[in-house]
Amino acid sequence: MINRVLRGVDQLSKSVGHAFAWCILILTLGTSYEVFVRYVLNNPTSWAFDMSYMLYGALFIMAGAYTLSRNGHVRGDVIFRLWPPRVQGSIELVLYFLFFFPGVVSLMVAGWGYAADAYRIQEVSVNSPIGVPVWPLKMLIPVAGFLLTLQGVAEVMRCILCIRDGSWPQRLHDVEEIESALQHQQEDEARQRRGEPAEGAK
Amino acid sequence: MTDPQAALLMLGMFIFIILLGFPIAFTLMAMGVAFGYYAYFQPDQAFFDNRVFYLFTQNTFSVMNNDTLVAVPLFLFMGYVIERANILDRLFHSLQVALRVVPGSMAVAALITCALFATATGIVGAVVTLMGLLALPAMLKAGYDQRLSTGVICAGGTLGILIPPSIMLIVYGATSAVSVVKLYAAAILPGFLLAGLYMVYVVTRVAINPSLAPKLPKEQTDIPWTRVVVMLLQAFFPLAVLIVSVLGAILFGLATPTEAAAVGAMGGLALAAAYRALTWIRLREAVYLTARTSAMVCYLFVGSWTFSSVFSYLGGEALVKDFVLGLDLDTVTFLILSQVIIFLLGWPLEWSEIIIIFVPIFLPLLPHFGVDPMFFGILVAMNLQTSFLTPPMAMSAYYLKGVAPPFVQLWTIFRGCLPFLSMVFLTMVLMYVFPQIVTWLPDLFYGN
Amino acid sequence: GKKEEPAKSGAAPAAAPAVAVKPSTVTFKMQGAWGAKDIFNEMAEEYVKRVNEMAEGRLRIDYLTAGAVVKPFEVMDAVNKGVLDAGHHVPVYWYGKSKVASLFGSGPINGCDAQQTLAWIYRGGGFDLYNELLKKLELDVVGYFCMPMPTQPLGWFKKPVTSAADMVGLKYRTVGLAADLMQEMGLKVTQLPGGEIVPAMERGVIDAFEFNNPTSDMRFGAQDVAKNYMMGSFHQAMEFFEIIFNRKKHDALPKDLQAILRYGAEAASASNWWTAMDNYSRDLDELANVHKVNVIRTPKSIFEAQLKAWDVVSKRLSDEDPFFKKVVESQRAWSKRVARYWFINDADFKLGYEHIHGKLGF
Ligand code: NA
Ligand code: NA
């Protein structure tokens, strides 16, 4: 049961993160188009500026939960990594309640009011005369807060599983940075040389 | 408790809690919200009516529509695409052959490969790891000294965060409101100076003590010059041209950093296609990794801006300012003190946390000491080279250790990094004594 | 008819009872929208100083520069929600909420300058319309206006422009309704972050830009990238600062302190203007003499072209929004009387100047 919920939340965060990740491709193409029409045709668009920060903002805010599900938010874990998994799990469990939920829950609740205000007055961007509405971007704040809260619940479950089993449960398989992919590969090969079974991505 | 005392408590608690290892972005958010709740507390108010929640949301949106940070995901994307373009081994091989007459040719080639690749991608971990798999075994097999080989890779790979186009300088620009374009112009000479010093060091040491890097056997280097030129044309020049054109477009004002980053990403895609490495899977990987790393950096901004808003609302900023000004330091002492603090922070922390969270504490003090924030930024960027090389969080050394042959000790890698660390300090002293190293190019491009 | 001042704080601080207990100091956090070096911070501090001295011991405003708590464009939201108690900025910064906001400082030309438009706000019904707008947008703030800004220069150009036709196709950087106006005139309006203007100007991302006044422009480094400073323009010819307070905080103050906040704005308005006259003129001289900037009076044909473009912009926005139309018409009714009086009566000061100092040459 706990595993199914965990996997479901991970999957949701991952899907949303992957979907919004493609903003980068639109951002690349759109900005390159702006460069082309500005320099070659001497006719800049009136939308490129608003488009650029909207795609960027959507991209990172909606990837927050996904990044959390991959343990990708930066930590100062010099001491943390020295502890046995059970201690890590217990400390992390407490810290989630102290230092995670207060922030992301307020993002969800207050973000809703913030976005609703913008929607009510149909607020537009101040950057260009064409009046691009800003409420869709603001609306992503409570959505991101909600996804983060959900992912936080999943992380809490992970802590509980870790305390119960004495080791961190596996995360969903996903793309890895070259350095970690290669290091895992090296570890697996070393294990194989020693005749132990290979372990999947952590 | 007075408000400024609360602000001090906030800062002290944060430094303690950061060491517990919880994701820093969320720690900052939660502490900002908690102390802000105290700062804005009114007894007659319902729980969610407290103003701090609104402040938090506003700061989140300020990060989301920050026009400087737009360049971050674009440069990351360019980096991830190039990283996956199967270029590194060709690059290293071609440089190694081209430099065969130089003493310690492999080490010099590794250094240039690292610097160039790290500059193009801005991703330190990847280049150190890949070079650890590719160049390190080759160097060790050729009888190169372990410390020299590992030091070159760690220090060379770290250069990418300094030499423009660098994401670290964009982040500093977003933090300090200094023009990213000027920061890029200012970082070029110090970056090349450091890389040059590294190279001079390697060549000199090998010239003095040839046993550190034995000459390669004749059959390995006996390649006709025409072949060498073709190899360089295929591997070295496309990447160099891409970097130079992205940087040139920014420096000559043909494009804003954001636009240049987008065009650079297009160039990266073209390069990958030319090397027949642009597969659907690789593109997807680059896209997803861009999202994750962008989220990592930008959530740190969300947390930090919320934290620092509350910190200055409580009067913490003014308190720190009064305290430092009360010490009656002269400019040199202030600069040394601030750089020592940043160096020490670099032991346990990485550049992103230091620039986004701690550098803003120094920024309001700069006018009082007559320090140009651009100059300060380049000093900090130079200084943060060390954060990758100093234990306990010596990320470059760890990446390398993770893939190095088992007989290479972590301790050996640390000792290999030491001479390079001292050259970072030397460069910082040179920058202080001859500030033109920093200011000459920005003055030339944008000065009077 | 004699029109009284807008009836907000109707009851004067008439018979405040002699205070027996020493009251504790109320602190207001005010944030400006101005970068650290901008002279506008000094102007904001002039207001703060007046209030703090008059309300000594009972009310103190702590002034913070831009970004200390929120970013410049977030000041209105922050004060509305009480994140800040007060803010010092211009209405064009929140015109994303309604283009009508821009009319309280940067709108279509009708013959009034900034001083007379400020008079419209305080004596001509502008204040009621402003409060109507705040109410419409559910912005819970009390706002005062001060410092009628001198006309903002057309800006910095690589080559002097001699006619409106010269400007067509130029990549130009501005903000607010001025962007609508310049776009209408055929310029390619480009938005750039403040910090990137100077480097972008140097080699062609933009051909020209405007900022605000000789002092702000010089401190910002405009003279490093362009040597032609076109003075005079209709794009932002009647702007002033907007000083806003969170309404709950404001209304909780005793009436006499409210009066200090209000009349402090009037006092700062004069003081700011004196500061502007002294600094702007001195820095214009420095730009010309030290930095060898070519200071040029904008030709009349450009003013005419701007008026035509304003017609189009203001008609379009009036058709879209009846409230926009209502405010524009109120301003027009005011200008018809006030500006006419001014022109028929105003001495020819330029003649006097030339009599003493010699020909100006424009
Ligand atoms: Na370190
Ligand atoms: Na202006």
Short mmCIF file of N, CA and C in Angstrom, two decimals, chain B residues 151-206:
data_model
loop_
_atom_site.label_atom_id
_atom_site.label_comp_id
_atom_site.label_asym_id
_atom_site.label_seq_id
_atom_site.Cartn_x
_atom_site.Cartn_y
_atom_site.Cartn_z
N GLY B 151 45.33 16.08 -10.23
CA GLY B 151 45.20 17.52 -10.00
C GLY B 151 44.79 18.26 -11.25
N VAL B 152 45.41 17.89 -12.36
CA VAL B 152 45.11 18.55 -13.63
C VAL B 152 43.62 18.40 -13.99
N ILE B 153 43.12 17.19 -13.80
CA ILE B 153 41.72 16.95 -14.18
C ILE B 153 40.76 17.71 -13.26
N CYS B 154 41.03 17.65 -11.95
CA CYS B 154 40.13 18.33 -11.00
C CYS B 154 40.15 19.84 -11.22
N ALA B 155 41.36 20.40 -11.31
CA ALA B 155 41.45 21.86 -11.44
C ALA B 155 40.96 22.31 -12.80
N GLY B 156 41.33 21.59 -13.84
CA GLY B 156 40.90 21.96 -15.19
C GLY B 156 39.40 21.90 -15.34
N GLY B 157 38.78 20.87 -14.80
CA GLY B 157 37.33 20.72 -14.92
C GLY B 157 36.58 21.80 -14.18
N THR B 158 37.17 22.32 -13.12
CA THR B 158 36.50 23.34 -12.32
C THR B 158 36.51 24.70 -13.00
N LEU B 159 37.46 24.90 -13.93
CA LEU B 159 37.55 26.20 -14.62
C LEU B 159 36.25 26.60 -15.31
N GLY B 160 35.43 25.60 -15.66
CA GLY B 160 34.21 25.88 -16.42
C GLY B 160 33.23 26.78 -15.69
N ILE B 161 33.28 26.79 -14.35
CA ILE B 161 32.33 27.66 -13.66
C ILE B 161 32.79 29.11 -13.67
N LEU B 162 34.06 29.33 -14.04
CA LEU B 162 34.60 30.70 -14.02
C LEU B 162 34.65 31.31 -15.42
N ILE B 163 35.22 30.56 -16.38
CA ILE B 163 35.41 31.13 -17.71
C ILE B 163 34.06 31.28 -18.40
N PRO B 164 33.71 32.47 -18.89
CA PRO B 164 32.41 32.68 -19.51
C PRO B 164 32.28 31.88 -20.80
N PRO B 165 31.08 31.54 -21.23
CA PRO B 165 29.81 31.85 -20.57
C PRO B 165 29.60 30.94 -19.36
N SER B 166 29.51 31.51 -18.18
CA SER B 166 29.38 30.67 -17.01
C SER B 166 28.08 30.96 -16.27
N ILE B 167 27.47 29.91 -15.79
CA ILE B 167 26.19 30.03 -15.10
C ILE B 167 26.39 30.72 -13.75
N MET B 168 27.54 30.47 -13.14
CA MET B 168 27.80 31.08 -11.85
C MET B 168 27.75 32.60 -11.94
N LEU B 169 28.28 33.15 -13.03
CA LEU B 169 28.28 34.61 -13.16
C LEU B 169 26.87 35.14 -13.42
N ILE B 170 26.04 34.37 -14.10
CA ILE B 170 24.64 34.79 -14.27
C ILE B 170 23.96 34.85 -12.91
N VAL B 171 24.22 33.83 -12.12
CA VAL B 171 23.61 33.78 -10.79
C VAL B 171 24.11 34.95 -9.94
N TYR B 172 25.40 35.26 -10.05
CA TYR B 172 25.91 36.43 -9.32
C TYR B 172 25.25 37.71 -9.85
N GLY B 173 25.06 37.78 -11.16
CA GLY B 173 24.40 38.94 -11.75
C GLY B 173 22.99 39.11 -11.21
N ALA B 174 22.27 37.99 -11.10
CA ALA B 174 20.89 38.06 -10.59
C ALA B 174 20.89 38.44 -9.11
N THR B 175 21.94 38.08 -8.40
CA THR B 175 22.01 38.39 -6.98
C THR B 175 22.39 39.84 -6.74
N SER B 176 23.32 40.34 -7.55
CA SER B 176 23.94 41.64 -7.25
C SER B 176 23.44 42.75 -8.14
N ALA B 177 22.66 42.45 -9.17
CA ALA B 177 22.20 43.44 -10.16
C ALA B 177 23.35 44.04 -10.95
N VAL B 178 24.50 43.36 -10.97
CA VAL B 178 25.57 43.78 -11.88
C VAL B 178 25.27 43.16 -13.24
N SER B 179 25.53 43.92 -14.30
CA SER B 179 25.27 43.42 -15.65
C SER B 179 26.06 42.13 -15.92
N VAL B 180 25.35 41.11 -16.39
CA VAL B 180 26.01 39.84 -16.70
C VAL B 180 27.04 40.04 -17.80
N VAL B 181 26.71 40.91 -18.73
CA VAL B 181 27.62 41.17 -19.84
C VAL B 181 28.96 41.69 -19.32
N LYS B 182 28.90 42.64 -18.39
CA LYS B 182 30.14 43.18 -17.83
C LYS B 182 30.89 42.12 -17.03
N LEU B 183 30.13 41.29 -16.31
CA LEU B 183 30.78 40.23 -15.54
C LEU B 183 31.53 39.28 -16.48
N TYR B 184 30.91 38.98 -17.61
CA TYR B 184 31.57 38.10 -18.57
C TYR B 184 32.86 38.73 -19.08
N ALA B 185 32.76 40.00 -19.45
CA ALA B 185 33.96 40.67 -19.95
C ALA B 185 35.04 40.68 -18.87
N ALA B 186 34.61 40.89 -17.62
CA ALA B 186 35.57 41.00 -16.53
C ALA B 186 36.21 39.66 -16.20
N ALA B 187 35.52 38.56 -16.44
CA ALA B 187 36.01 37.25 -16.01
C ALA B 187 36.95 36.62 -17.02
N ILE B 188 36.98 37.14 -18.23
CA ILE B 188 37.77 36.47 -19.28
C ILE B 188 39.26 36.45 -18.96
N LEU B 189 39.84 37.62 -18.69
CA LEU B 189 41.28 37.65 -18.44
C LEU B 189 41.67 36.87 -17.19
N PRO B 190 40.98 37.08 -16.05
CA PRO B 190 41.33 36.27 -14.88
C PRO B 190 41.21 34.77 -15.16
N GLY B 191 40.18 34.38 -15.91
CA GLY B 191 40.00 32.96 -16.24
C GLY B 191 41.17 32.43 -17.05
N PHE B 192 41.54 33.20 -18.08
CA PHE B 192 42.67 32.77 -18.90
C PHE B 192 43.97 32.81 -18.12
N LEU B 193 44.09 33.80 -17.26
CA LEU B 193 45.30 33.91 -16.45
C LEU B 193 45.46 32.66 -15.58
N LEU B 194 44.38 32.25 -14.96
CA LEU B 194 44.43 31.07 -14.09
C LEU B 194 44.76 29.83 -14.93
N ALA B 195 44.04 29.68 -16.05
CA ALA B 195 44.30 28.52 -16.90
C ALA B 195 45.75 28.54 -17.37
N GLY B 196 46.24 29.74 -17.72
CA GLY B 196 47.63 29.88 -18.16
C GLY B 196 48.61 29.49 -17.07
N LEU B 197 48.32 29.93 -15.84
CA LEU B 197 49.20 29.58 -14.73
C LEU B 197 49.21 28.07 -14.52
N TYR B 198 48.06 27.44 -14.61
CA TYR B 198 47.99 25.98 -14.49
C TYR B 198 48.92 25.34 -15.51
N MET B 199 48.82 25.87 -16.73
CA MET B 199 49.58 25.25 -17.80
C MET B 199 51.09 25.45 -17.60
N VAL B 200 51.45 26.68 -17.25
CA VAL B 200 52.86 26.98 -17.00
C VAL B 200 53.39 26.08 -15.87
N TYR B 201 52.56 25.92 -14.85
CA TYR B 201 52.96 25.07 -13.73
C TYR B 201 53.24 23.65 -14.20
N VAL B 202 52.34 23.09 -14.97
CA VAL B 202 52.49 21.70 -15.42
C VAL B 202 53.74 21.56 -16.27
N VAL B 203 53.89 22.45 -17.24
CA VAL B 203 55.03 22.35 -18.15
C VAL B 203 56.34 22.53 -17.39
N THR B 204 56.36 23.52 -16.48
CA THR B 204 57.59 23.77 -15.73
C THR B 204 57.96 22.58 -14.86
N ARG B 205 56.97 22.05 -14.15
CA ARG B 205 57.29 20.93 -13.26
C ARG B 205 57.81 19.74 -14.05
N VAL B 206 57.19 19.48 -15.19
CA VAL B 206 57.62 18.34 -15.98
C VAL B 206 59.00 18.60 -16.59
#
